[in-house]
Structure formats: structure tokens, C-alpha cells
């Protein structure tokens, strides 16, 4: 597979921004990437890959077609705070990868 003229590495065109959300509420961290071929998007929270509905059908986090990360409801307990943290989205294709700015999700 040789490099085609029109192919281009990913670039992030919309970065996520910091969010403060109430427990149990839905939330969206935006991310939009361009590139050819269309890049795949993955999210990382505090350096760990975020599992979404594609990995686990019971997940309360969904990867939207745009690349944004949607939370059906923010989960937050005394012991477990699975959604709070620093997020980045990473867009990849065979020409490389692009990493978004950090966005923090805080539970109010």
C-alpha cells in the first residue's frame, strides 16, 4: 500500500473543553478530527483508554460518529469516581496520530 497523494494525517479540528457536570446527568466531551483515510478516534482518561459501548454494550459511555464522547449519565460515588479526570482524544490513521488538548471532567 503506497501513499496516495490525497491522503493526509489526522488533525484535531474540534478540541474538548473542561466540563463540570452534576452526578447522574448526561455529558458530552467534543472531539472532531479530519484526515484521509478518516481517522479512528479513541479517548483516554488519566492515560488509560476509555471503554465505550463498542467494547462493552453495558457501558454508559458512547463514542459518537463525530468522535465525541457521550456519557449517558455521570457516575460518581463515594468510593468510585469512574468519570472524573483528565481526558484527551487521539485520532489515528496509517499516516500518524493527533492528540487533542486535555479536558477535565469534574463532578459538581
mmCIF file of C-alpha atoms in Angstrom:
data_model
loop_
_atom_site.group_PDB
_atom_site.id
_atom_site.type_symbol
_atom_site.label_atom_id
_atom_site.label_comp_id
_atom_site.label_asym_id
_atom_site.label_seq_id
_atom_site.Cartn_x
_atom_site.Cartn_y
_atom_site.Cartn_z
ATOM 1 C CA UNK A 1 0.000 0.000 0.000
ATOM 2 C CA UNK A 2 1.754 3.141 -1.151
ATOM 3 C CA UNK A 3 0.998 6.661 -0.021
ATOM 4 C CA UNK A 4 -1.756 8.185 -2.101
ATOM 5 C CA UNK A 5 -1.463 11.855 -2.966
ATOM 6 C CA UNK A 6 -4.764 12.840 -1.383
ATOM 7 C CA UNK A 7 -4.200 11.017 1.899
ATOM 8 C CA UNK A 8 -3.390 13.161 4.915
ATOM 9 C CA UNK A 9 -2.515 12.539 8.569
ATOM 10 C CA UNK A 10 -5.172 13.245 11.218
ATOM 11 C CA UNK A 11 -5.626 16.647 12.728
ATOM 12 C CA UNK A 12 -7.976 17.653 15.512
ATOM 13 C CA UNK A 13 -10.389 20.332 14.326
ATOM 14 C CA UNK A 14 -12.503 20.478 17.477
ATOM 15 C CA UNK A 15 -10.924 20.022 20.889
ATOM 16 C CA UNK A 16 -12.792 19.006 24.049
ATOM 17 C CA UNK A 17 -13.253 21.642 26.720
ATOM 18 C CA UNK A 18 -13.414 21.354 30.505
ATOM 19 C CA UNK A 19 -16.767 20.271 31.914
ATOM 20 C CA UNK A 20 -18.419 20.466 35.299
ATOM 21 C CA UNK A 21 -21.378 18.121 35.443
ATOM 22 C CA UNK A 22 -23.838 17.033 38.098
ATOM 23 C CA UNK A 23 -23.880 13.373 39.081
ATOM 24 C CA UNK A 24 -26.423 11.401 37.062
ATOM 25 C CA UNK A 25 -26.589 13.991 34.281
ATOM 26 C CA UNK A 26 -25.550 13.342 30.680
ATOM 27 C CA UNK A 27 -22.427 14.989 29.313
ATOM 28 C CA UNK A 28 -20.503 15.254 26.064
ATOM 29 C CA UNK A 29 -16.800 15.806 25.508
ATOM 30 C CA UNK A 30 -16.404 17.031 21.943
ATOM 31 C CA UNK A 31 -13.737 15.884 19.578
ATOM 32 C CA UNK A 32 -13.653 16.131 15.827
ATOM 33 C CA UNK A 33 -10.779 15.016 13.634
ATOM 34 C CA UNK A 34 -10.078 15.223 9.929
ATOM 35 C CA UNK A 35 -7.771 13.161 7.769
ATOM 36 C CA UNK A 36 -7.738 10.708 4.892
ATOM 37 C CA UNK A 37 -8.494 7.940 5.388
ATOM 38 C CA UNK A 38 -10.965 9.042 8.065
ATOM 39 C CA UNK A 39 -9.138 8.675 11.367
ATOM 40 C CA UNK A 40 -10.341 6.396 14.128
ATOM 41 C CA UNK A 41 -10.833 8.173 17.445
ATOM 42 C CA UNK A 42 -10.049 6.803 20.887
ATOM 43 C CA UNK A 43 -10.396 8.524 24.232
ATOM 44 C CA UNK A 44 -8.007 8.304 27.152
ATOM 45 C CA UNK A 45 -8.742 9.291 30.742
ATOM 46 C CA UNK A 46 -5.751 9.891 33.010
ATOM 47 C CA UNK A 47 -3.674 7.917 30.490
ATOM 48 C CA UNK A 48 -5.969 4.862 30.363
ATOM 49 C CA UNK A 49 -8.040 4.022 27.303
ATOM 50 C CA UNK A 50 -11.732 4.738 27.861
ATOM 51 C CA UNK A 51 -14.026 1.801 27.185
ATOM 52 C CA UNK A 52 -17.140 2.739 25.244
ATOM 53 C CA UNK A 53 -20.281 0.922 24.102
ATOM 54 C CA UNK A 54 -18.341 -0.769 21.280
ATOM 55 C CA UNK A 55 -16.107 -2.541 23.825
ATOM 56 C CA UNK A 56 -18.872 -3.170 26.335
ATOM 57 C CA UNK A 57 -22.590 -2.915 25.425
ATOM 58 C CA UNK A 58 -23.400 -2.102 29.071
ATOM 59 C CA UNK A 59 -21.056 0.886 29.096
ATOM 60 C CA UNK A 60 -22.582 4.242 29.998
ATOM 61 C CA UNK A 61 -20.102 5.937 27.663
ATOM 62 C CA UNK A 62 -20.666 6.058 23.923
ATOM 63 C CA UNK A 63 -18.383 7.069 21.100
ATOM 64 C CA UNK A 64 -20.451 9.264 18.782
ATOM 65 C CA UNK A 65 -19.916 9.079 14.997
ATOM 66 C CA UNK A 66 -18.293 12.528 15.133
ATOM 67 C CA UNK A 67 -15.652 11.258 17.559
ATOM 68 C CA UNK A 68 -17.176 12.941 20.619
ATOM 69 C CA UNK A 69 -17.503 11.027 23.881
ATOM 70 C CA UNK A 70 -21.051 10.930 25.259
ATOM 71 C CA UNK A 71 -21.909 9.970 28.845
ATOM 72 C CA UNK A 72 -25.489 8.745 29.295
ATOM 73 C CA UNK A 73 -25.134 9.742 32.932
ATOM 74 C CA UNK A 74 -22.178 10.771 35.025
ATOM 75 C CA UNK A 75 -21.342 8.016 37.526
ATOM 76 C CA UNK A 76 -19.945 9.239 40.816
ATOM 77 C CA UNK A 77 -19.921 7.619 44.202
ATOM 78 C CA UNK A 78 -18.022 7.960 47.440
ATOM 79 C CA UNK A 79 -15.637 5.152 46.528
ATOM 80 C CA UNK A 80 -15.765 5.102 42.795
ATOM 81 C CA UNK A 81 -15.384 8.145 40.552
ATOM 82 C CA UNK A 82 -15.058 6.486 37.157
ATOM 83 C CA UNK A 83 -15.842 9.567 35.088
ATOM 84 C CA UNK A 84 -13.889 12.295 36.856
ATOM 85 C CA UNK A 85 -10.470 13.029 35.428
ATOM 86 C CA UNK A 86 -8.447 14.437 32.553
ATOM 87 C CA UNK A 87 -9.440 13.327 29.054
ATOM 88 C CA UNK A 88 -7.766 13.501 25.670
ATOM 89 C CA UNK A 89 -8.946 12.223 22.341
ATOM 90 C CA UNK A 90 -6.495 10.605 19.940
ATOM 91 C CA UNK A 91 -7.194 10.362 16.210
ATOM 92 C CA UNK A 92 -5.200 7.843 14.159
ATOM 93 C CA UNK A 93 -4.787 6.691 10.611
ATOM 94 C CA UNK A 94 -1.893 4.985 8.840
ATOM 95 C CA UNK A 95 -0.103 8.315 8.396
ATOM 96 C CA UNK A 96 0.070 9.125 12.087
ATOM 97 C CA UNK A 97 -1.891 10.384 15.047
ATOM 98 C CA UNK A 98 -3.103 13.628 16.530
ATOM 99 C CA UNK A 99 -3.790 14.239 20.211
ATOM 100 C CA UNK A 100 -6.291 16.801 21.449
ATOM 101 C CA UNK A 101 -5.825 19.227 24.292
ATOM 102 C CA UNK A 102 -6.552 17.945 27.792
ATOM 103 C CA UNK A 103 -10.079 18.466 29.066
ATOM 104 C CA UNK A 104 -11.004 17.898 32.683
ATOM 105 C CA UNK A 105 -14.341 16.472 33.695
ATOM 106 C CA UNK A 106 -15.351 17.442 37.197
ATOM 107 C CA UNK A 107 -18.429 16.326 39.065
ATOM 108 C CA UNK A 108 -20.217 19.182 40.761
#
